[in-house]
Short mmCIF file of C-alpha atoms in Angstrom, two decimals:
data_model
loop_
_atom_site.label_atom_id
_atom_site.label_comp_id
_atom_site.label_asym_id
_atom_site.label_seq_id
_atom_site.Cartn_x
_atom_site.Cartn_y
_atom_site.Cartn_z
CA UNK A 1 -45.64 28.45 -39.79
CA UNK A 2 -45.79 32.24 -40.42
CA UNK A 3 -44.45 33.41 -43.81
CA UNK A 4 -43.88 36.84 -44.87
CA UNK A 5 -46.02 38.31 -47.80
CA UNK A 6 -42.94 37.40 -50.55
CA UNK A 7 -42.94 33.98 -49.09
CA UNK A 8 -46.79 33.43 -49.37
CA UNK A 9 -46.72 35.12 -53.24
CA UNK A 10 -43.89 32.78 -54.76
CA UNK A 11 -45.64 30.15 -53.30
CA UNK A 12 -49.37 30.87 -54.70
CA UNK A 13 -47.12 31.31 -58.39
CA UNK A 14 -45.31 28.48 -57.81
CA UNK A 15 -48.56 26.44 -57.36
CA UNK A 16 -50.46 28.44 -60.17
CA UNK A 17 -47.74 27.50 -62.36
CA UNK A 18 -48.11 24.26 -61.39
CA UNK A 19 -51.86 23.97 -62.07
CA UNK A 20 -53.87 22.86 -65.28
CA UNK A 21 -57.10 22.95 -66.51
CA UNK A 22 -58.42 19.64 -67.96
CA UNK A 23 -60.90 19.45 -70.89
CA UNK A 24 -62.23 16.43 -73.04
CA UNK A 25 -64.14 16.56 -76.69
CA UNK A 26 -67.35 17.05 -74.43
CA UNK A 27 -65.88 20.05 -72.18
CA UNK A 28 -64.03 21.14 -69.14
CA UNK A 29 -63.92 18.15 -66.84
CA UNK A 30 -61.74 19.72 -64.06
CA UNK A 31 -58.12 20.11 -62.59
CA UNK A 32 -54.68 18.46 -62.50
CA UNK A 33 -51.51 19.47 -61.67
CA UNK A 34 -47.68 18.97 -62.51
CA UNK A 35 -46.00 16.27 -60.30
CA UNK A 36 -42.82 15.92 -62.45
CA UNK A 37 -40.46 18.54 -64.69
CA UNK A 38 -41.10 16.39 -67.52
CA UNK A 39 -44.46 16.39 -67.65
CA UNK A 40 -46.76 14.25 -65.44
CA UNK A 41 -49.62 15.30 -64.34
CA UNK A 42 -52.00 14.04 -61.74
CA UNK A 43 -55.90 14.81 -61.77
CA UNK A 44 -59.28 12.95 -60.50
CA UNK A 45 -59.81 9.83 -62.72
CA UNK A 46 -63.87 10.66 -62.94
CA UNK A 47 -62.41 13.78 -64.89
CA UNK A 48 -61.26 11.94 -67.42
CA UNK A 49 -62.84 8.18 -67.37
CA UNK A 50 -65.55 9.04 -70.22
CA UNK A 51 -62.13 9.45 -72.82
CA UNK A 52 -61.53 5.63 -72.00
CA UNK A 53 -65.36 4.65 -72.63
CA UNK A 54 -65.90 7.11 -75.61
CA UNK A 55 -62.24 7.53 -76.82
CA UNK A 56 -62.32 11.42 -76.19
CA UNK A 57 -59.62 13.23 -76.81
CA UNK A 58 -57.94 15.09 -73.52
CA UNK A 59 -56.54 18.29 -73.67
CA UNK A 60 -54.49 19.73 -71.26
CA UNK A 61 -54.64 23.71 -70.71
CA UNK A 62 -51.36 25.30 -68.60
CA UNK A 63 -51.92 28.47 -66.46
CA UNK A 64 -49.90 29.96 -69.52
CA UNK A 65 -52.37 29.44 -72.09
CA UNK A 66 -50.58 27.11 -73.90
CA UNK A 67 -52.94 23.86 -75.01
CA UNK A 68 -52.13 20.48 -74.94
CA UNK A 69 -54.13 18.03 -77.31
CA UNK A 70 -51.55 14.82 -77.30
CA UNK A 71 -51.86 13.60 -74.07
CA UNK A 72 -51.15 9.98 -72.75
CA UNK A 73 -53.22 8.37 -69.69
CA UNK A 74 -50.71 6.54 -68.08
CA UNK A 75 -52.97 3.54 -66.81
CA UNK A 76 -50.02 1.50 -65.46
CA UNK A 77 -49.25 4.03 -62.66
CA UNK A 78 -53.23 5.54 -62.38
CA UNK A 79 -54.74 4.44 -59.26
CA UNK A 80 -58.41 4.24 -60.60
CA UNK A 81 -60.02 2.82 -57.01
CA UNK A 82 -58.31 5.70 -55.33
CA UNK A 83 -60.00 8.16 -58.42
CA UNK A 84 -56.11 9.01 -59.35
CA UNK A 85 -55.44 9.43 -63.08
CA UNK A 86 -51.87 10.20 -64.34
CA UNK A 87 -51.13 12.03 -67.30
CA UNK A 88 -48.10 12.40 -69.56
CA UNK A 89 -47.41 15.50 -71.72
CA UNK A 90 -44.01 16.51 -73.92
CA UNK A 91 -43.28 19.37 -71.82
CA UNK A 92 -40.87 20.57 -69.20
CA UNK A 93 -42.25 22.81 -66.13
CA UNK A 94 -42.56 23.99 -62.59
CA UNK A 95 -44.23 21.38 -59.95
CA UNK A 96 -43.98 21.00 -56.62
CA UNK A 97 -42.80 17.47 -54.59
CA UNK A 98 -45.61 15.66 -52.84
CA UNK A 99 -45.80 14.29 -49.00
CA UNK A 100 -47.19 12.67 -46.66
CA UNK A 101 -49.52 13.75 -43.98
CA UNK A 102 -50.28 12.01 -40.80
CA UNK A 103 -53.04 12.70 -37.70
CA UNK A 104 -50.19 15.71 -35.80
CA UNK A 105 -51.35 18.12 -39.06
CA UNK A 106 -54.57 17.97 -38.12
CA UNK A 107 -55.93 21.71 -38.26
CA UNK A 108 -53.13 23.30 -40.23
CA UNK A 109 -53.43 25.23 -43.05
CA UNK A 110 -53.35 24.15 -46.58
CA UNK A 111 -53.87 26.03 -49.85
CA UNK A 112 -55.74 24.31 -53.03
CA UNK A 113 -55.59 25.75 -56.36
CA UNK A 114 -58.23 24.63 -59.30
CA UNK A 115 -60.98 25.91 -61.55
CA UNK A 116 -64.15 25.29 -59.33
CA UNK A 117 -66.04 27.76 -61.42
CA UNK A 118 -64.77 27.07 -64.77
CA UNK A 119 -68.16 26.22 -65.87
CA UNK A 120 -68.68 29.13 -66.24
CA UNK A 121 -67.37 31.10 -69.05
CA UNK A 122 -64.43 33.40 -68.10
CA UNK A 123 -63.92 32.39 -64.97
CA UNK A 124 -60.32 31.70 -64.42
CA UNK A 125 -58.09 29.57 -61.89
CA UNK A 126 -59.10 30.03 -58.09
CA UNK A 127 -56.87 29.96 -55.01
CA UNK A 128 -58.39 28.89 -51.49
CA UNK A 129 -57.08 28.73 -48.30
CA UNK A 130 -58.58 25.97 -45.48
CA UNK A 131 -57.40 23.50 -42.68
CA UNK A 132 -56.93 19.64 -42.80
CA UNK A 133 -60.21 18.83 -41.25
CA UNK A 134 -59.76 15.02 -40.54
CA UNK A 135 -58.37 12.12 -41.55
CA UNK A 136 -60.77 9.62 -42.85
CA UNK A 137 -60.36 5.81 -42.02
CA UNK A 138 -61.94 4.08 -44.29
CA UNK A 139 -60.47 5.58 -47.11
CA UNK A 140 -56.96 6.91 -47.95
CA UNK A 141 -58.11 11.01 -47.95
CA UNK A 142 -58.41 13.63 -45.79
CA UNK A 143 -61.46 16.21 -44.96
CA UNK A 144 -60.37 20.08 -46.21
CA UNK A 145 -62.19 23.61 -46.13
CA UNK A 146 -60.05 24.28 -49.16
CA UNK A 147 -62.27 23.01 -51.82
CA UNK A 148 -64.49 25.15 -53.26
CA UNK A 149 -66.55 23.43 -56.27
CA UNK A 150 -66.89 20.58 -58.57
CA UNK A 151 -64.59 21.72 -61.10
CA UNK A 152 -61.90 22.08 -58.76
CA UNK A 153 -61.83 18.07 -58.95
CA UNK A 154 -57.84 17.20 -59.38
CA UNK A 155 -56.68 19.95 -57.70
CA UNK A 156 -53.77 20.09 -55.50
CA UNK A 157 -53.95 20.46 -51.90
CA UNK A 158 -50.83 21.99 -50.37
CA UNK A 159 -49.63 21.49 -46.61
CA UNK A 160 -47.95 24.73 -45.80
CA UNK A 161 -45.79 23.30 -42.54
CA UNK A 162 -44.38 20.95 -44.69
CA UNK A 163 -43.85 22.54 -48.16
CA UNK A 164 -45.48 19.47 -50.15
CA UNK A 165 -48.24 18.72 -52.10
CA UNK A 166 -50.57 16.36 -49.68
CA UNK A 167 -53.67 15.72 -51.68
CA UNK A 168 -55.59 15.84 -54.80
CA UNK A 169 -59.43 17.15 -54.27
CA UNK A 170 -62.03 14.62 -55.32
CA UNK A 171 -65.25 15.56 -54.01
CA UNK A 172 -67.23 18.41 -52.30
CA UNK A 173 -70.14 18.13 -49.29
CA UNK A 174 -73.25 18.93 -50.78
CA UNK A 175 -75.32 20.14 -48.17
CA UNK A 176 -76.00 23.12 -46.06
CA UNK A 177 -73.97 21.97 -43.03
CA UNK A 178 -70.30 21.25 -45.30
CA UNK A 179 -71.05 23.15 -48.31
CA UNK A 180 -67.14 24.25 -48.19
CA UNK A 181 -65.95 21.23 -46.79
CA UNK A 182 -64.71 18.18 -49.32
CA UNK A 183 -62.51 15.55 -49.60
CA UNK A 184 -59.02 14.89 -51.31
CA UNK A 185 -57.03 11.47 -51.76
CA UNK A 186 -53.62 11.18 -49.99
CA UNK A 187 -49.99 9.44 -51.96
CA UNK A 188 -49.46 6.66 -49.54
CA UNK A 189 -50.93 4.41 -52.12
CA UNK A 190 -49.40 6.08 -55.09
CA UNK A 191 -46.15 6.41 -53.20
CA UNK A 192 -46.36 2.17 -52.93
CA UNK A 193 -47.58 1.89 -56.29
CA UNK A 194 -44.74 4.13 -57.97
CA UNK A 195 -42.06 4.43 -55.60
CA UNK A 196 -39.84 6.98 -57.80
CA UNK A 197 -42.53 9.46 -57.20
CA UNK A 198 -41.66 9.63 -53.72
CA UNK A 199 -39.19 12.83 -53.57
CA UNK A 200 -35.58 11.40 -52.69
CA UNK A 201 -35.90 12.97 -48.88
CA UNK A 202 -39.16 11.09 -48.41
CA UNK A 203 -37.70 8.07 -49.88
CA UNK A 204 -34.48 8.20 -47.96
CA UNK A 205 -36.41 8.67 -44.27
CA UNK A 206 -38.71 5.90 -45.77
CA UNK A 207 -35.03 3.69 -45.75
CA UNK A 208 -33.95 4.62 -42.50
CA UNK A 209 -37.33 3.24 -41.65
CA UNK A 210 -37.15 0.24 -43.13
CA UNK A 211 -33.57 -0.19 -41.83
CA UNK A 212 -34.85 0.62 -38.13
CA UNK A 213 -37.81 -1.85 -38.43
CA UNK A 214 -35.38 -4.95 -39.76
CA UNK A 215 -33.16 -4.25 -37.04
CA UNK A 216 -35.97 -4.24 -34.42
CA UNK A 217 -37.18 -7.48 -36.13
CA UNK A 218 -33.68 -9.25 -35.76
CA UNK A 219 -32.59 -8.24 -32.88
CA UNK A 220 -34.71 -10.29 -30.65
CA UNK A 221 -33.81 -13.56 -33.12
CA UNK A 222 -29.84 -13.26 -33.36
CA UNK A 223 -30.07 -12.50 -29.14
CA UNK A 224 -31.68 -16.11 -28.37
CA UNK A 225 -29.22 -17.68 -31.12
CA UNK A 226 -26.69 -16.22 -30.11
CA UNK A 227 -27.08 -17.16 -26.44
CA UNK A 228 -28.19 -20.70 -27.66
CA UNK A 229 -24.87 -21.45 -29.78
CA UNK A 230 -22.78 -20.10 -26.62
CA UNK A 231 -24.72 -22.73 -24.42
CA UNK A 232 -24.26 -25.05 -26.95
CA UNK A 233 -20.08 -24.44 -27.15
CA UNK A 234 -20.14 -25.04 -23.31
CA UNK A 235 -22.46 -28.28 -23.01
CA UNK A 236 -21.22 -29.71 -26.03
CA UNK A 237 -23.24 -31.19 -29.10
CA UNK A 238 -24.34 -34.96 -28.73
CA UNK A 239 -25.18 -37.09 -31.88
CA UNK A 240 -28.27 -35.91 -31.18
CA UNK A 241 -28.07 -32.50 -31.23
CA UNK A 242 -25.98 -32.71 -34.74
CA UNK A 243 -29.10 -31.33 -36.65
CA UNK A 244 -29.24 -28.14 -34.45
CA UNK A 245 -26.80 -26.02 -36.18
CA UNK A 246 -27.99 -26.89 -39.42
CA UNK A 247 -31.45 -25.71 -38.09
CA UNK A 248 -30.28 -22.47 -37.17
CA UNK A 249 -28.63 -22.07 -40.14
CA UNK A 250 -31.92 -22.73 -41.74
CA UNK A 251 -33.61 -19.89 -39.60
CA UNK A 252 -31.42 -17.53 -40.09
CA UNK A 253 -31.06 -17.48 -43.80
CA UNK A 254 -35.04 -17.42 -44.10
CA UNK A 255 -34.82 -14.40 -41.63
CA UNK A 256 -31.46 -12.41 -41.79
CA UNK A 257 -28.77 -12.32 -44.20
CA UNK A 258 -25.70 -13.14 -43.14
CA UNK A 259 -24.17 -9.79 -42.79
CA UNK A 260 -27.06 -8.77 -40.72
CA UNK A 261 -26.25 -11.90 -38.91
CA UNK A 262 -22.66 -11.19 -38.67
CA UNK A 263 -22.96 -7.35 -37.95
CA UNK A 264 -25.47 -8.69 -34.95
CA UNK A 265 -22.49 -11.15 -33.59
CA UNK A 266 -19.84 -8.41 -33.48
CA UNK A 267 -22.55 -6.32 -31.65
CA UNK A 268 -23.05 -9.26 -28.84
CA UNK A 269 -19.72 -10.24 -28.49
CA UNK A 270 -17.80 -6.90 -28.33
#
C-alpha cells in the first residue's frame, strides 16, 4: 500500500498519540499503548510484574507529558503466559483498533513506536519502520525488524495494509546475526479472552464465520435426515421402528436448533 506523505504523517501522530511510556517506583520499565478511548492500555507484563511482587506503584507517562500515578492492572483481562498486561487509567484519548494477521502479510511493512532508548536520559519516543518477518508456531507472535531495543518492550506494532494494530513487542535478538530483529505477541488470544476488544468489523466477519462454519457442520446432518424421514414416509414405520423419530429428534436438538433445522427443510424441499 503506497500512501502519500500526509497519509504516512497523521498516521506516525496518530500512533505517537497513542503511545506511553511506563515507569514503576524503581524506573522506566518500558512501553504501552492506548487500545480503548477510555483508557486501557496494553504493555509487556515483565514491564510491570515486579509492582505485583513489591507493590510498586505504576505510572503512566502520555506522549503529552501528562503523568499518570493511579493506575489499575486489570488482571482479569491480562494474559500473563502470553506477557500481556492491561492497564486502566481515568482518561479519554486517541488509540488505534487492533487486528489480526495471518501467513499472506508475510513481508509487509509495519511501523512500531516505543522508547527503546529511554534509559537513557533525554531520549524521547522512537518510530521504526520493518517487515513481518515470520510467523512463529509455537507461540502466538510474529518475527519484526521493527523493534529496536529493550525499552521498546509494550510497544505497538502496526500493519500498514490493514490499518490495525497487530502486535505488542516483547523481546529483541541479542546477537550479531538479529540484532534488529525481535518478537511481538499477536490478539488472537486476547481477542478469545475479551471478545469486546475485538473492533465491531472484526467481530462481525468473525460472525459470518461462525455462521458459515455451523452451516457447513449441519448441512451434511439435516441432508441424511432428511432423506431418511422421506424413506421412512414411503416404507412406513413398524412397531419397531416407533423409537426412530424420537431418536432423531434426540440428534437434532443436541446438534441444530430447530430453526436451523427448519430453515434446512425449506431449503431441501423447495
Amino acid at each position: 500500500m503506497t500512501q502519500s506523505p500526509t497519509e504516512t504523517n497523521t498516521i506516525r501522530i496518530t500512533l505517537e498519540k497513542a503511545t506511553v511510556k511506563i515507569s514503576t517506583t524503581s524506573g522506566f520499565k518500558g512501553t504501552g499503548f492506548f487500545i480503548t478511548p477510555d483508557g486501557y492500555i496494553l504493555t509487556a507484563w515483565h514491564c510491570i510484574s515486579e509492582s505485583i511482587v513489591l507493590s510498586t506503584t505504576i505510572t503512566v507517562e502520555t506522549a503529552e507529558g501528562k503523568i499518570f500515578e493511579t493506575v489499575q492492572i486489570d488482571q482479569e483481562k491480562s494474559l500473563q503466559n502470553q506477557d500481556i498486561a492491561v492497564l486502566k487509567i481515568e482518561h479519554s484519548t486517541t488509540c488505534v483498533p487492533l487486528g489480526l494477521i495471518t501467513e499472506s502479510h508475510k513481508g509487509q511493512d509495519v511501523i512500531a513506536i516505543g522508547y527503546p532508548a529511554a534509559y537513557i536520559e533525554g531520549r524521547g519516543i522512537g518510530i521504526y519502520n520493518g517487515i513481518i518477518n515470520q510467523l512463529l508456531t509455537n507461540i502466538e507472535a510474529f518475527e519484526t525488524t521493527a523493534i529496536e531495543g529493550q525499552g521498546q518492550s509494550g510497544g505497538l506494532i502496526y500493519h500498514i495494509a490493514t490499518q490495525r494494530l497487530i502486535g505488542l513487542a516483547t523481546d529483541i535478538y541479542n546477537n550479531e546475526v538479529t540484532k534488529t530483529t525481535g518478537l511481538a505477541v499477536r490478539f488472537n488470544t486476547l481477542f478469545e479472552h475479551w471478545p469486546e476488544i475485538r473492533p465491531l468489523s472484526e467481530r462481525l466477519t468473525h460472525l459470518i464465520q461462525e455462521v458459515s462454519d455451523k452451516r457447513n457442520e449441519i448441512h451434511p446432518i439435516w441432508k441424511k435426515v432428511t432423506a431418511y424421514l422421506k424413506q421412512l414416509k414411503k416404507l412406513g414405520i413398524t412397531e419397531k421402528d416407533e423409537d426412530i423419530p424420537l431418536d432423531i429428534t434426540d440428534f437434532i436438538a443436541d446438534n441444530i436448533t430447530p430453526q436451523e433445522f427448519i430453515d434446512s427443510w425449506q431449503q431441501e424441499n423447495q
